Structure formats: C-alpha cells, structure tokens
Amino acid sequence: MTIASIHAPVEDTRDRTNAALGMAIFIGSWAMAFAVLFISFLILRQRQAVWPPVGVTLPSLPLAVAATLTLLGSSFALHRSVSALRRGAPFTSWWTAGLVGGLVFAVLQTWLWADLWAAGTTTFTGGTYESLFYGLTWFHGLHVLCGLGALFLARIGAATGRYGHQRRAFVVNAAVFWHFVDVVWIVLFICFFVP
Amino acid sequence: MSHDGIHPEPTSFWRKHVFSVDHKVIAKQFLWFGLVWLLIGGMMAMMIRWQLANPGEPFPVLGALLFPSTGGVIQPDTYNVLFTMHGTIMIFLGLTPVLIGCFGNYCIPMLIGARDMIVPLLNMLSFWTLMLGGAVGFYSLLVPLGASEAGWTGYPTLSTTVGAPGSGETLWALAVFLIGASSIMGGINYITTIVRLRAPGMTWSRLPLTIWGMFFTAILNVLFLPVIGSAMILLVLDRAFGTQFYVPATMIDGGGGDPILYQHLFWIFGHPEVYILILPAWGFISDFLSFFARKPAFGYRVTVGAMLAVTVLSAVVYGHHMFTTGLSPMLGESFMLLTMIISVPGEILFFNWLHTIWRGSLRLTTPMLFSLGTVFVFGLGGLTGLYLATISTDIFLHDTYFVVGHFHLTMAASSLFGAFAAIYFWMPKMFGRMLDERLGKLHFWATFIPLTIVFCVMFWSGYAGMPRRYYDHTYLEYLRDLQHLNVLTSAAAFLLGAAQLIFAFNFIRSRWWGAKAPTNPWEVGTLDMAVPSPVPYYNFETIPTVVTGPHEFSNPAIPDGKDWIFQTEPLADRAAAPTDPSAQPAASH
Amino acid sequence: MKTLLDALRSRATWRWLGTGALLLMLSPCADAAMLQEAVDLPNRWGPNPSASDYGWRYDELFTLITILISVSFAIMLILLVLPMIRDRARAGHKASFDHGSSLFDKRFTATVSVIVFIVLDAWVLVIAVRDLREGYWNIPTELEGAYRVEVLAQQWSWNFRATGLDGEFGTADDVITINDLTVPQDRPVVFNLTSKDVIHSLYVPDMRMKRDANPGAVNQAWFQPITAGDFAILCAELCGFAHYQMGAQLHVLSPEDFGAWEQDASMIAVAGFDPEDTEAQWAWDWKE
Ligand SMILES: [Cu+2]
Ligand SMILES: [Cu+2]
C-alpha cells in the first residue's frame, strides 16, 4: 500500500500480492521461533533417561485427539471459505464454522491444561516433561488467541461489508495464519502424544 | 490507480510528529531515540572505564547523584548492571534504531523511488514496540531487587533465579523480546517494500548498495530475531513459572534443563546479529566510497554477492563463541573452518572498497572520512578475529579483554562509524540543514584516534590475560600489574566520550540553526537527491522512472561535462558508454 | 590536508579545541593520582612465560598470526592512505572510470581471495588442528600416568578433590582443598569440571588453559606443568557479583616434593574425614 491506498476501499491484485508476500515472510520468520522450541524439545528430551518420564501424570490423550480433530476441521472449513471468497461465492457460513471450531479447540485446550494441572503436573514441579509441555503449548495457545482474534475481526468485517470478494487480503491472511497455527499444533501433538 | 494519489499531509501535532505513519518522521523518531540511548549507554561505558582505572573511587559529579548511598562509589553489583545494560542498550536501543530503524526507514522508500513503506501502520507499530521495549528495559534498572546483571549475553544459570533472584532480569528478557518483535515488524516491511515498491526501471542491479545492505539485514532480522525471542520466552518461563529449560536437575549427570542449550540459541541469533549491525554500515560505505571517490563502486555484483554469502553463512559459524564450553572436537573443528570461510566474503568487500577509491578523485568530506574510518576499524577488528576463530589461540583469549577489543572494533566501532557517515550524509535531506563540516572533521579525528587506542590497548590487556567483566582487577595478584594498560584505555575512552560532545553540539546546532541544505549537497545521482531538501511529505511528485545505475561517476558518457548523473537521466550514448577502463583517457597526474 | 590546515587556521576551530581541552580537564582522565599510581605500580606487557608442556603451541601460533595480520593490515593501510593523499580531489584531477565488472576484475578478485584464504586462514587452520589433536584435545588417561583432579566450582570459590594415595575418588583419603591446588611437575594433570550453581570457567593463564565448568555436565581439560612454582587460577566466566574475587592458587611441586606432600595430605584427610558431613561428599565417578 502506498500512502494513497491505506484507506483504499478496493484493493487490486498488486495489493493482494503485497499482502501475501508480507504474510509469507512473517510465517517464515515466526516458524523460526517455533523451530527453536522444537529443537529445545529434542535436546532436552534426549537428556532424559526415560521418555515420557515415570511418575508424571500425562495429559489426556482422548482430549488431545479431540482437540486435534477440531482444529483440523476448523482449518478445513476456513480453506473452503477462502476458496468460495476467491470465486466470489458466499463464504461466511464456512468461515463461521471455522471460527466455532477454533473456539472449541481453545476450550478443549484449556480443559486439557486444567485437567493436567489438577492432577498435580504443574510447571512448578520442575520436571522436563512439564516444562516442555506447558511451555510449548502455552506459547502456541497465545497464537491461538491471536488467530481467533483475527478470524473474529474478519467475520465482523464480512458482516459489515468491509471485506468481501473485492477486498479480501485481510481475510485470506487470517486464514493463512490459522493454517500455520494448525500445522504447529500437529507438530506439538506428535511431540507429546505420539510415542 | 490507487497507487499514485497523494493524500494531504496531516495537520494535527499528534498525527504529524508523534503517531505519524510517514516513513521520514518515523526515521527521525528512531534517530532521536537511538541517539539518546547511545548517550546513556556511552555514559555507562565511562563509568565502567572509571572503575577500571580507579577501582573503588567515587565517580566524579554524576556518581554522587546516581549512587548516593555509596557516595558515588560503584559497587560490584552496580558494575555488573553497568556492563550488562551498556551492551544491551548499545546494541538493541542505540545502534539498531539508528542504523536500521532510522536509515532503513529513510533510505528504502527514498532510494527505490516509493512514497512510503508498504505498510506504514506496521512501521509506526515497530517504532512504538521498540519504545515499549526501551521503557521496560529502563524500568528494569529501577526495580528494587536489582537490575539485570548477567551480562548482555544473559547466560543461564546466572540469569535464572539460581543466580539472579530479582525481577530485573525478567524485565530485561521481556525488553529484549519486545525489541526483537519491533525488528521483525520492521524487517517484514523492509523486505516487502524493496521487493514490491521499486520505481519503474529500478532493477535489482540499479539499487544503491545501501539498499542491498538493508535488504540482507532485514532478512537476518526476520530469520534470527525470533530465535532470541523464543530463547527469552523460555528464560522468562524458567524465572516466573518454575520450569526447567535451562536449569539442570543435578550438577553432574545430565537430566533436567540444559544451560548450554541457551548458549546455542543465543549465538544462533548472536552471530547473525553482528551482521545485522554491520550490513547496513557496509551498504552505506560501499555507496559513500564511490560517491566521494567520484568513481563507480568497484565490482557491484561481486559486492552484492559477498553480502549475500555472509548472510547465508551467518548462522552456521556461531560455535566460535563456545569453544571453551565443551563442544565436541568434531563440532569445534567444523565451526573453526566455517568461521574462516566466512571471512572470505569480508575480504572481498575490502578489495572492492580499496579498489573503488584507487585512482578516484577523493573528496574528503565528513561522511567520506567516517567511511574510510569504517574500513580501517573493520580491517583491524576483522583481522584480529583470526586469533579468536582459531580454537587453540581462542582457548587462552576467550572471555578476556582481547574479545572485548575485537567485537567492539568489528561490531560497535564499524557500525557506529557507518551510522555517523550516514548521519552526516543524509542530515541535509532529512532535516534540510547541513551539519557543520569543520566540526564534523574535528569530530571524526577526535573520535577515530582515541577509539583506535582504546580497543588496541584492550587487545593488549587481553593478551596479558585479563578476563573481561572483572569489577576490580587489582583484587587478584595476577592482574595487579596490568593497571597501566587499564589507565591508558580509560584515558583514551574519556577522550572518546568527550569527542561525542562535539557531535552533540554540531547536531543540535545544525538541526535548528545550520546552513540551509541545497537540493543535492553531495552531487550524487540517487533518487532522493533530485527532490527538495527537506524531502516533502509525498517524497516524489511523480514516481520517477530509473534509467541509470547509482554509481555512474566520471562516466565519459555523462552530458554537460559533469562527473555525475541522476538515476533518472540517460547517459548520452548508452550503447557507446565504454565500460573498459583502458578505453579511457588516462587520468591527469 | 588543505582543509585540515584551513580548519587549524580558523578561530572557530581553536575556540572548539579550547572548549574540548576544558572538557578534558573536567573529565576524569585528568586525575593525577590515577596516572601516578599507574606509573608506580609494577607493569606487565604480556602473559608470563608458558609453564606447561603444550603452552608453546599457543605462543608460537599467536606470534605467527600476529605476523600474518600485521603484514595484511600494513598492505591494507597503504592501499587506504595512498589514495587519500595521491588521489585527493583538486582542480584538474579526474577520477578514472571503472566499474570493475570485467571478467579480468572478477578473476583478479577471486585469485586474491584464494591467496589470502590460503595464507591467512588455511595455514593457521592446519597448525591449529595439529595443536588441538596433539595437545589440547589429546587428554591423557589414568593409565598414562595422569594426575586426576575433580573440580567443583561454586559462587565464588573453587573446590578441588584429588584421589589421595588410594587412587579412588569418594574415599576417606581424598585430598579436598578450596581455592588451592597442588599438582606434580612433569605429569599430566587432568581435570573433571562441573559447577554447583552458575557457569564458571577454570582459567590458568600460565598453563595456557581454560575450560568452562557447567552445571549439569562434566567437562574435561588438562595440562602438564613443566616448571615448579606458584601460579594463578582465575574464573573467566561471569558468575555474579564476586566474579572478580574468584581466584585460586596453583602449586606445582617437583616429583619428590609432591610425593611427600601427597603422603601428608592423604594422612591429614583420613584423620579429618567425617562421614556425617554430606556437604563434603561431592565426588563423582571419574569421566575419561
Ligand atoms: Cu560470532
Ligand atoms: Cu566464577
């Protein structure tokens, strides 16, 4: 966007490419932050004699599977929504489905934490497993929050007519960010729930 | 077309000067912000040098105000805070904002022919995030249980609650995270702008080298600031939530967290950070040496290639910071080899710089002096890096003053000189006023000479075995006889500090009362030099069309007997423009 | 030159030089006591001579690198200063026009960088790898007659433990000392290092040795003293507010003196051994 187009009501292909490029660079950049966390996971895990450590209550697998499936569903819904948006077809119902899926994921995730914390596995017990589990999922959780905010803003914008087929860069980017959050969660799931 | 319109300039004070989205205003904000922090960080250096020259004596004047409880004497824990914050401030709050924040913001749209950054709002957000980071960093100095004192490297477990119980260290980590976030925002903006908003005809090979330097810096910023961000998040979790990322379970046999993990993460960021600071300076001086030697930049493509090589290799040499931590011999040897390989692109830059000024027509203006000074100090710093890249000599020199001298020359002095060169060069375009040349030259020599002495004598004390970060080297008998070297370093350092007052005076006076700048004060052809000084709100009335490279100095095809040409002007006979130097009439000697 | 002379002639310059000088006097470096003290104290300009078997490796390589980079720097300086004088802008002087983009220029640059890499880097690299493999990393084992020392660093002191006469760690005759280490001359001294709290670094400048003591892991290092006498041990890694005080003494005794010392020290250790004192039972299984 140049000065003129900051408030431009209509965007052109050039603006969309700009937005896509900016988002791609951001995702590439922020993937580094998660890469560091996963490297830390591998290094710290390899320092442990047994994994997962004995005597630690582990997070509930059914809950985690449910959360994963919800998140995948939510990503899929957003994907359908964006393709509809690109075609100029109605896109809001798929979007709402994706948003609701995201909210359900957030609830399940909170449940997972609360469940585990109540069972006595907390960060303050100071074990490597607890540190990694909470540290990585909390950091991911912050991104879920940001992502939900973006999805919500996009939905509001769609309702008010601010976003639509003619003006969609923000909506597309919100979905891209959500897919990123989704991919990171799958790696997290593999780290903690796949032996 | 939505891309050509010009919006009216905002009129309210807040929109115009504080929450502005104009890249030139944001550049000035970064500049003032950085200069103030350079002053604070510099004062801290003065206190450090005072303590080393006069261990245990009250710091004159300011000491009584800052440390009233001790009558102005710097205590060991205060001393640790001073060098920790000196490093953090100079790197993150001083040099980064001036080099990248200010000149990235000013130069990128101006030199590629754009009206603003691609996302002006993100640009503003980047500055205010930095402001917040600076505020948190400053506040960390005031918290009751003690500011951060684990060094700017913040190695655990000294930086965890094991070694630093106070909340200052947590705030420090948060500040570094915020500053990193600010740099990432800037980086995304810079890359996208350079890729997408170049004026018609501004091909990649017509970009001024300044832009290339900024481009690579921005790439390193977006790739490696997230690394330090994550490392800081883990540190904060360890400190505030009792996790064990960096705190081992037992002292001997593995298990639990790993303090060495932090060192890996820190230096994966830390070594590229050296290039983040030096690449913009390399860009500036690659341009300035050509501008003021009135000769094309020698080997433009090779220079860009060398910068690219450095960028690609920057993260794979980091192990040279960890030769004494217990790397396996195989890793150690690999890092040694890689470090030596990364020196090759550096050498190539030197050939090109020296070749650029060879048989030129050198105008020794202040920006040119600072550029030549950069070549000198970077040469000195780069060559002494050989001792530290070589493991068997690094074992003795690691964590001594030798290292301090080395990285100050390469990272601090070179980028500081680059920043000064840029300030003297672009001040006329940014503020519409010339800096006083005579004071500028005085400032250069009064900085250059003491600076060289300071860091060369530091080499000497490191060579004699003086470890860094020692509050009082006279405490242990082994170092008591190194007092003369420390006094010499300190004396030169005070001169260096005093010399910056010349700059402060010159800058303040010229900013408001200096001579009005002409449109093209240095007779160079980059796009910004074709618009009035100071640059108007919309930068370019019409987006220029570029037809020539930025360095066509002394090209015989330039019409009207000038030795320079605007990038928007065609050479007289482009087809016949000779590129072979042997076809030229010999320079008159 | 001319601009500099012009500047020197102007009143303004002198006014500012004067002010600068005034600032200087106000600035701390005019402290006469400080300078006087520096002159009065004994001065040292370099490290003490090497006292270890492999110390010459450091000294020789340092000298070689110094020669190499001095020559390089001198060449660079000439190429930097010569144009500043010879090619300064003046009436009638024109810059030559050369983009340096011809194939010849590229080949020239490539050739020079290869030469510089070989002379500066590769040469040093080869020597360094040899030194590391023959010296620093060639850690002798117990069977090769190494004298073994376990080092436990803490804020802010060095705990040393040797096996005593029985050659076993963790027994009653272990010789435990604080900030004081006695080792034999002409026998490799091998260290196992770790830390109780934060990272420290065992720095023995006269032996040309340094190695970090990391909590959570055990590091190895060694040297072989070739001179008897007393030497300094310093901490080289920032470890908190008394970092600068964390020194220790190293005593190197001739083989005969050392035998007698070890006998005595072991006996004293057995006599003073207190099985209740768990704090003192920090030995670990030796790590080769
Ligand atoms: Cu490095
Ligand atoms: Cu220590």
Coordinates of N, CA, C and O in Angstrom, one line a residue, chain B residues 184-317:
Chain B
I184 N 11.4 -7.4 13.9 CA 10.8 -8.4 13.0 C 9.7 -7.6 12.1 O 9.7 -7.7 10.9
M185 N 8.9 -6.8 12.8 CA 8.0 -5.9 12.1 C 8.7 -5.1 11.0 O 8.2 -5.0 9.9
G186 N 9.7 -4.4 11.5 CA 10.5 -3.6 10.5 C 11.0 -4.4 9.4 O 10.9 -4.1 8.2
G187 N 11.5 -5.6 9.7 CA 12.1 -6.5 8.7 C 11.1 -6.9 7.6 O 11.4 -6.8 6.4
I188 N 10.0 -7.3 8.1 CA 8.9 -7.7 7.1 C 8.6 -6.6 6.2 O 8.5 -6.7 4.9
N189 N 8.4 -5.4 6.8 CA 8.1 -4.2 6.0 C 9.2 -3.9 5.0 O 9.0 -3.6 3.8
Y190 N 10.5 -4.0 5.4 CA 11.6 -3.6 4.6 C 11.7 -4.5 3.4 O 11.8 -4.1 2.2
I191 N 11.6 -5.9 3.7 CA 11.8 -6.8 2.5 C 10.7 -6.6 1.5 O 10.9 -6.5 0.3
T192 N 9.4 -6.6 2.1 CA 8.3 -6.5 1.1 C 8.4 -5.2 0.3 O 8.1 -5.2 -0.9
T193 N 8.8 -4.1 1.0 CA 8.9 -2.8 0.3 C 9.9 -2.9 -0.8 O 9.6 -2.5 -2.0
I194 N 11.1 -3.4 -0.5 CA 12.1 -3.5 -1.5 C 11.7 -4.4 -2.7 O 12.0 -4.1 -3.8
V195 N 11.1 -5.5 -2.4 CA 10.7 -6.4 -3.4 C 9.6 -5.8 -4.3 O 9.6 -5.9 -5.5
R196 N 8.6 -5.1 -3.7 CA 7.4 -4.7 -4.4 C 7.3 -3.3 -4.8 O 6.5 -3.0 -5.7
L197 N 8.0 -2.4 -4.1 CA 7.7 -0.9 -4.4 C 8.8 -0.2 -5.2 O 8.8 1.0 -5.2
R198 N 9.7 -0.9 -5.8 CA 10.7 -0.2 -6.6 C 10.1 0.5 -7.7 O 9.2 0.0 -8.4
A199 N 10.6 1.7 -8.0 CA 10.1 2.5 -9.1 C 10.4 1.8 -10.4 O 11.3 1.0 -10.5
P200 N 9.6 2.2 -11.4 CA 9.9 1.6 -12.7 C 11.3 1.8 -13.2 O 11.8 2.9 -13.0
G201 N 11.9 0.8 -13.6 CA 13.3 0.9 -14.1 C 14.3 0.7 -13.0 O 15.5 0.5 -13.2
M202 N 13.9 0.6 -11.7 CA 14.8 0.4 -10.6 C 15.0 -1.1 -10.5 O 14.4 -1.8 -9.6
T203 N 15.8 -1.6 -11.4 CA 16.1 -3.1 -11.4 C 17.0 -3.4 -10.2 O 17.5 -2.5 -9.5
W204 N 17.1 -4.7 -9.9 CA 17.9 -5.1 -8.7 C 19.4 -4.6 -8.9 O 20.0 -4.3 -7.9
S205 N 19.9 -4.5 -10.1 CA 21.3 -4.1 -10.3 C 21.4 -2.6 -10.4 O 22.5 -2.1 -10.5
R206 N 20.3 -1.9 -10.2 CA 20.4 -0.4 -10.1 C 20.2 0.1 -8.7 O 20.1 1.3 -8.5
L207 N 20.0 -0.8 -7.8 CA 19.7 -0.4 -6.4 C 21.0 0.1 -5.8 O 22.1 -0.5 -6.0
P208 N 21.0 1.2 -5.1 CA 22.2 1.6 -4.4 C 22.6 0.5 -3.4 O 21.7 -0.3 -2.9
L209 N 23.9 0.4 -3.1 CA 24.3 -0.7 -2.2 C 23.8 -0.6 -0.8 O 23.6 -1.6 -0.1
T210 N 23.4 0.6 -0.4 CA 22.8 0.9 0.9 C 21.5 0.0 1.0 O 21.3 -0.6 2.0
I211 N 20.8 -0.1 -0.1 CA 19.5 -0.8 -0.1 C 19.8 -2.3 0.0 O 19.1 -3.1 0.7
W212 N 20.9 -2.7 -0.7 CA 21.3 -4.2 -0.6 C 21.6 -4.5 0.9 O 21.2 -5.5 1.4
G213 N 22.4 -3.6 1.5 CA 22.8 -3.9 2.9 C 21.5 -4.0 3.8 O 21.4 -4.9 4.6
M214 N 20.6 -3.0 3.6 CA 19.4 -3.1 4.4 C 18.5 -4.3 4.1 O 17.9 -4.9 5.0
F215 N 18.5 -4.7 2.8 CA 17.7 -5.9 2.4 C 18.3 -7.1 3.2 O 17.5 -7.9 3.8
F216 N 19.6 -7.3 3.1 CA 20.1 -8.5 3.8 C 19.9 -8.4 5.3 O 19.7 -9.4 6.0
T217 N 20.1 -7.2 5.9 CA 19.9 -7.0 7.3 C 18.4 -7.4 7.7 O 18.2 -8.1 8.7
A218 N 17.5 -7.0 6.8 CA 16.1 -7.3 7.1 C 15.8 -8.8 7.1 O 15.1 -9.3 7.9
I219 N 16.5 -9.4 6.1 CA 16.3 -10.9 6.1 C 16.8 -11.6 7.3 O 16.2 -12.4 7.9
L220 N 18.0 -11.1 7.8 CA 18.6 -11.7 9.0 C 17.7 -11.4 10.2 O 17.5 -12.2 11.1
N221 N 17.1 -10.1 10.2 CA 16.2 -9.8 11.3 C 15.0 -10.7 11.4 O 14.7 -11.2 12.4
V222 N 14.4 -10.9 10.2 CA 13.2 -11.8 10.3 C 13.5 -13.2 10.6 O 12.7 -13.9 11.2
L223 N 14.7 -13.6 10.2 CA 15.0 -15.1 10.5 C 15.5 -15.3 11.9 O 15.2 -16.3 12.5
F224 N 16.3 -14.4 12.5 CA 17.0 -14.7 13.7 C 16.5 -14.0 14.9 O 16.8 -14.4 16.1
L225 N 15.8 -12.9 14.8 CA 15.2 -12.3 16.0 C 14.2 -13.2 16.6 O 14.1 -13.3 17.9
P226 N 13.4 -14.0 15.9 CA 12.5 -15.0 16.5 C 13.3 -16.0 17.4 O 12.8 -16.5 18.4
V227 N 14.5 -16.3 17.0 CA 15.3 -17.3 17.7 C 15.6 -16.7 19.1 O 15.4 -17.4 20.2
I228 N 16.1 -15.5 19.2 CA 16.3 -14.9 20.5 C 15.0 -14.7 21.3 O 14.9 -14.8 22.5
G229 N 13.9 -14.4 20.5 CA 12.6 -14.2 21.1 C 12.2 -15.5 21.9 O 11.9 -15.4 23.1
S230 N 12.3 -16.6 21.2 CA 12.0 -17.9 21.9 C 12.9 -18.2 23.0 O 12.5 -18.6 24.1
A231 N 14.2 -17.9 22.9 CA 15.2 -18.2 24.0 C 14.8 -17.4 25.2 O 14.8 -17.8 26.3
M232 N 14.3 -16.1 24.9 CA 13.9 -15.2 26.1 C 12.6 -15.7 26.7 O 12.4 -15.7 27.9
I233 N 11.7 -16.2 25.9 CA 10.4 -16.8 26.4 C 10.7 -17.9 27.4 O 10.2 -18.0 28.5
L234 N 11.6 -18.8 26.9 CA 12.0 -19.9 27.8 C 12.6 -19.4 29.1 O 12.4 -20.0 30.2
L235 N 13.5 -18.4 29.0 CA 14.1 -17.8 30.2 C 13.0 -17.3 31.1 O 13.1 -17.5 32.3
V236 N 12.1 -16.6 30.5 CA 11.0 -16.0 31.4 C 10.2 -17.1 32.1 O 9.9 -17.0 33.2
L237 N 9.9 -18.2 31.3 CA 9.2 -19.3 31.9 C 10.0 -19.9 33.1 O 9.4 -20.2 34.1
D238 N 11.3 -20.1 32.9 CA 12.1 -20.6 33.9 C 12.1 -19.7 35.2 O 12.0 -20.1 36.3
R239 N 12.1 -18.4 34.9 CA 12.2 -17.4 36.0 C 10.9 -17.3 36.7 O 10.8 -17.2 38.0
A240 N 9.8 -17.2 36.0 CA 8.5 -16.9 36.6 C 7.6 -18.1 36.9 O 6.7 -18.0 37.7
F241 N 7.8 -19.2 36.1 CA 6.8 -20.3 36.3 C 7.5 -21.6 36.8 O 6.9 -22.6 36.8
G242 N 8.8 -21.5 37.1 CA 9.4 -22.7 37.7 C 9.7 -23.8 36.8 O 10.0 -24.9 37.2
T243 N 9.7 -23.5 35.5 CA 10.1 -24.6 34.5 C 11.6 -24.8 34.6 O 12.3 -24.1 35.2
Q244 N 12.0 -25.9 33.9 CA 13.4 -26.2 33.9 C 13.9 -26.4 32.5 O 14.3 -27.5 32.1
F245 N 14.0 -25.3 31.7 CA 14.6 -25.4 30.4 C 16.1 -25.3 30.5 O 16.8 -25.9 29.8
Y246 N 16.5 -24.4 31.3 CA 18.0 -24.1 31.4 C 18.6 -24.5 32.7 O 19.8 -24.4 32.9
V247 N 17.8 -24.9 33.7 CA 18.3 -25.3 35.0 C 18.4 -26.8 35.1 O 17.4 -27.5 35.0
P248 N 19.6 -27.3 35.2 CA 19.8 -28.8 35.2 C 19.2 -29.4 36.5 O 19.2 -28.7 37.6
A249 N 18.8 -30.6 36.5 CA 18.3 -31.3 37.7 C 19.4 -31.6 38.7 O 19.2 -31.4 39.9
T250 N 20.5 -32.2 38.2 CA 21.6 -32.5 39.1 C 22.8 -31.8 38.5 O 22.8 -31.4 37.4
M251 N 23.9 -31.7 39.4 CA 25.0 -30.9 38.9 C 25.9 -31.7 38.0 O 26.7 -31.2 37.2
I252 N 25.8 -33.1 38.0 CA 26.8 -33.9 37.2 C 26.2 -34.5 36.0 O 26.6 -34.2 34.9
D253 N 25.2 -35.4 36.1 CA 25.0 -36.3 35.0 C 23.6 -36.1 34.3 O 22.7 -36.8 34.5
G254 N 23.6 -35.1 33.5 CA 22.5 -34.8 32.6 C 21.2 -34.7 33.3 O 21.1 -34.4 34.5
G255 N 20.1 -34.9 32.6 CA 18.8 -34.7 33.3 C 18.4 -33.3 33.5 O 19.3 -32.4 33.6
G256 N 17.1 -33.0 33.4 CA 16.6 -31.7 33.6 C 17.0 -30.7 32.5 O 17.2 -31.2 31.4
G257 N 17.1 -29.4 32.8 CA 17.3 -28.5 31.7 C 18.8 -28.4 31.4 O 19.6 -29.1 32.0
D258 N 19.1 -27.6 30.4 CA 20.5 -27.5 29.9 C 20.9 -26.1 29.7 O 20.4 -25.4 28.8
P259 N 21.8 -25.6 30.5 CA 22.2 -24.2 30.3 C 22.9 -24.0 29.0 O 22.9 -22.9 28.4
I260 N 23.5 -25.0 28.4 CA 24.3 -24.9 27.2 C 23.3 -24.7 26.0 O 23.6 -24.1 25.0
L261 N 22.1 -25.2 26.2 CA 21.0 -25.0 25.1 C 20.8 -23.6 24.9 O 20.8 -23.1 23.7
Y262 N 20.8 -22.8 26.0 CA 20.6 -21.3 25.8 C 21.8 -20.8 25.0 O 21.6 -19.9 24.1
Q263 N 23.0 -21.2 25.3 CA 24.2 -20.7 24.6 C 24.0 -20.9 23.1 O 24.3 -20.1 22.3
H264 N 23.6 -22.1 22.7 CA 23.4 -22.4 21.3 C 22.4 -21.4 20.7 O 22.6 -20.8 19.7
L265 N 21.2 -21.3 21.4 CA 20.1 -20.5 20.9 C 20.6 -19.0 20.8 O 20.4 -18.3 19.8
F266 N 21.3 -18.6 21.9 CA 21.7 -17.2 21.9 C 22.7 -16.9 20.7 O 22.5 -15.9 20.1
W267 N 23.6 -17.8 20.5 CA 24.6 -17.5 19.4 C 24.1 -17.7 18.0 O 24.6 -17.2 17.1
I268 N 23.1 -18.6 17.9 CA 22.5 -18.8 16.6 C 21.9 -17.4 16.2 O 21.9 -17.0 15.0
F269 N 21.4 -16.7 17.2 CA 21.0 -15.3 17.0 C 22.2 -14.4 17.0 O 22.3 -13.5 16.1
G270 N 23.0 -14.6 17.9 CA 24.1 -13.6 18.3 C 25.1 -13.4 17.1 O 25.5 -12.3 16.9
H271 N 25.5 -14.5 16.4 CA 26.4 -14.2 15.4 C 25.7 -13.4 14.2 O 26.3 -12.4 13.8
P272 N 24.6 -13.9 13.7 CA 23.9 -13.1 12.7 C 23.7 -11.6 13.2 O 23.7 -10.7 12.4
E273 N 23.5 -11.4 14.5 CA 23.3 -10.1 15.0 C 24.5 -9.2 14.6 O 24.3 -8.0 14.3
V274 N 25.7 -9.7 14.7 CA 26.8 -9.0 14.3 C 26.6 -8.4 12.8 O 26.9 -7.3 12.5
Y275 N 26.1 -9.3 12.0 CA 25.9 -8.9 10.6 C 24.7 -8.0 10.4 O 24.7 -7.1 9.5
I276 N 23.7 -8.2 11.3 CA 22.6 -7.3 11.3 C 23.0 -5.9 11.5 O 22.6 -4.9 10.8
L277 N 24.0 -5.7 12.4 CA 24.5 -4.3 12.7 C 25.5 -3.9 11.6 O 25.6 -2.7 11.3
I278 N 26.3 -4.8 11.0 CA 27.3 -4.3 10.2 C 26.9 -4.2 8.7 O 27.4 -3.4 7.9
L279 N 25.9 -5.0 8.3 CA 25.5 -5.0 6.9 C 25.0 -3.6 6.5 O 25.3 -3.1 5.4
P280 N 24.1 -2.9 7.3 CA 23.8 -1.5 6.8 C 25.0 -0.7 6.7 O 25.1 0.1 5.7
A281 N 26.0 -0.8 7.6 CA 27.2 0.0 7.5 C 27.9 -0.3 6.3 O 28.5 0.6 5.6
W282 N 28.0 -1.6 6.0 CA 28.7 -2.0 4.7 C 28.0 -1.4 3.5 O 28.7 -0.9 2.6
G283 N 26.7 -1.4 3.5 CA 26.0 -0.8 2.4 C 26.3 0.7 2.3 O 26.6 1.2 1.2
F284 N 26.2 1.4 3.4 CA 26.5 2.9 3.4 C 27.8 3.1 2.8 O 28.0 3.9 1.9
I285 N 28.9 2.5 3.4 CA 30.2 2.9 2.9 C 30.5 2.4 1.5 O 31.3 3.0 0.8
S286 N 29.9 1.3 1.1 CA 30.1 0.8 -0.3 C 29.6 1.9 -1.2 O 30.2 2.2 -2.3
D287 N 28.5 2.6 -0.9 CA 28.0 3.7 -1.6 C 28.9 5.0 -1.5 O 29.3 5.6 -2.4
F288 N 29.1 5.3 -0.2 CA 29.8 6.6 0.1 C 31.2 6.6 -0.5 O 31.7 7.6 -1.1
L289 N 31.9 5.5 -0.5 CA 33.3 5.4 -1.0 C 33.2 5.7 -2.5 O 34.1 6.5 -3.0
S290 N 32.2 5.2 -3.2 CA 32.0 5.5 -4.6 C 31.6 7.0 -4.8 O 32.2 7.7 -5.6
F291 N 30.6 7.4 -4.0 CA 30.1 8.8 -4.2 C 31.3 9.8 -4.0 O 31.3 10.8 -4.8
F292 N 32.1 9.6 -3.0 CA 33.1 10.6 -2.7 C 34.4 10.4 -3.4 O 35.3 11.2 -3.3
A293 N 34.6 9.2 -4.0 CA 35.8 9.0 -4.8 C 35.5 9.3 -6.2 O 36.3 9.3 -7.1
R294 N 34.2 9.7 -6.5 CA 33.7 10.0 -7.9 C 34.0 8.9 -8.8 O 34.5 9.2 -10.0
K295 N 33.9 7.7 -8.4 CA 34.2 6.5 -9.2 C 33.1 5.5 -9.0 O 32.6 5.4 -7.9
P296 N 32.8 4.7 -10.0 CA 31.8 3.7 -9.7 C 32.2 2.7 -8.6 O 33.4 2.5 -8.5
A297 N 31.2 2.2 -7.9 CA 31.6 1.1 -6.9 C 32.2 0.0 -7.6 O 31.6 -0.6 -8.6
F298 N 33.4 -0.4 -7.2 CA 34.1 -1.5 -7.9 C 33.4 -2.8 -7.7 O 33.2 -3.2 -6.6
G299 N 33.1 -3.5 -8.8 CA 32.6 -4.9 -8.7 C 31.2 -4.9 -8.0 O 31.1 -5.6 -7.0
Y300 N 30.3 -4.1 -8.4 CA 29.0 -4.0 -7.8 C 28.4 -5.4 -7.5 O 28.0 -5.7 -6.4
R301 N 28.3 -6.2 -8.6 CA 27.7 -7.6 -8.4 C 28.5 -8.4 -7.4 O 27.9 -9.2 -6.6
V302 N 29.8 -8.3 -7.4 CA 30.6 -9.1 -6.5 C 30.4 -8.6 -5.1 O 30.3 -9.5 -4.2
T303 N 30.2 -7.3 -4.9 CA 29.9 -6.8 -3.6 C 28.6 -7.4 -3.1 O 28.5 -7.9 -1.9
V304 N 27.6 -7.3 -3.9 CA 26.3 -7.9 -3.5 C 26.4 -9.3 -3.2 O 25.9 -9.8 -2.2
G305 N 27.1 -10.1 -4.1 CA 27.3 -11.5 -3.8 C 28.0 -11.8 -2.5 O 27.6 -12.7 -1.8
A306 N 29.0 -10.9 -2.2 CA 29.7 -11.2 -0.9 C 28.8 -10.9 0.3 O 28.8 -11.7 1.2
M307 N 27.9 -9.9 0.2 CA 27.0 -9.6 1.2 C 26.0 -10.8 1.4 O 25.7 -11.3 2.4
L308 N 25.6 -11.3 0.2 CA 24.7 -12.5 0.2 C 25.3 -13.7 0.9 O 24.7 -14.4 1.7
A309 N 26.6 -13.9 0.5 CA 27.3 -15.1 1.1 C 27.4 -14.9 2.6 O 27.2 -15.9 3.3
V310 N 27.7 -13.7 3.1 CA 27.8 -13.5 4.5 C 26.4 -13.8 5.2 O 26.3 -14.5 6.2
T311 N 25.3 -13.4 4.5 CA 24.0 -13.6 5.0 C 23.7 -15.0 5.1 O 23.2 -15.5 6.1
V312 N 24.0 -15.8 4.1 CA 23.7 -17.2 4.1 C 24.5 -18.0 5.1 O 24.0 -18.8 5.8
L313 N 25.8 -17.6 5.3 CA 26.6 -18.3 6.2 C 26.5 -17.9 7.6 O 27.0 -18.6 8.5
S314 N 25.8 -16.7 7.9 CA 25.9 -16.1 9.2 C 25.6 -17.0 10.3 O 26.1 -16.9 11.4
A315 N 24.6 -17.9 10.1 CA 24.1 -18.6 11.3 C 24.9 -19.9 11.5 O 24.7 -20.6 12.5
V316 N 25.8 -20.3 10.6 CA 26.4 -21.6 10.7 C 27.8 -21.5 11.3 O 28.5 -22.5 11.4
V317 N 28.2 -20.3 11.7 CA 29.5 -20.2 12.3 C 29.5 -19.9 13.8 O 30.5 -19.7 14.4

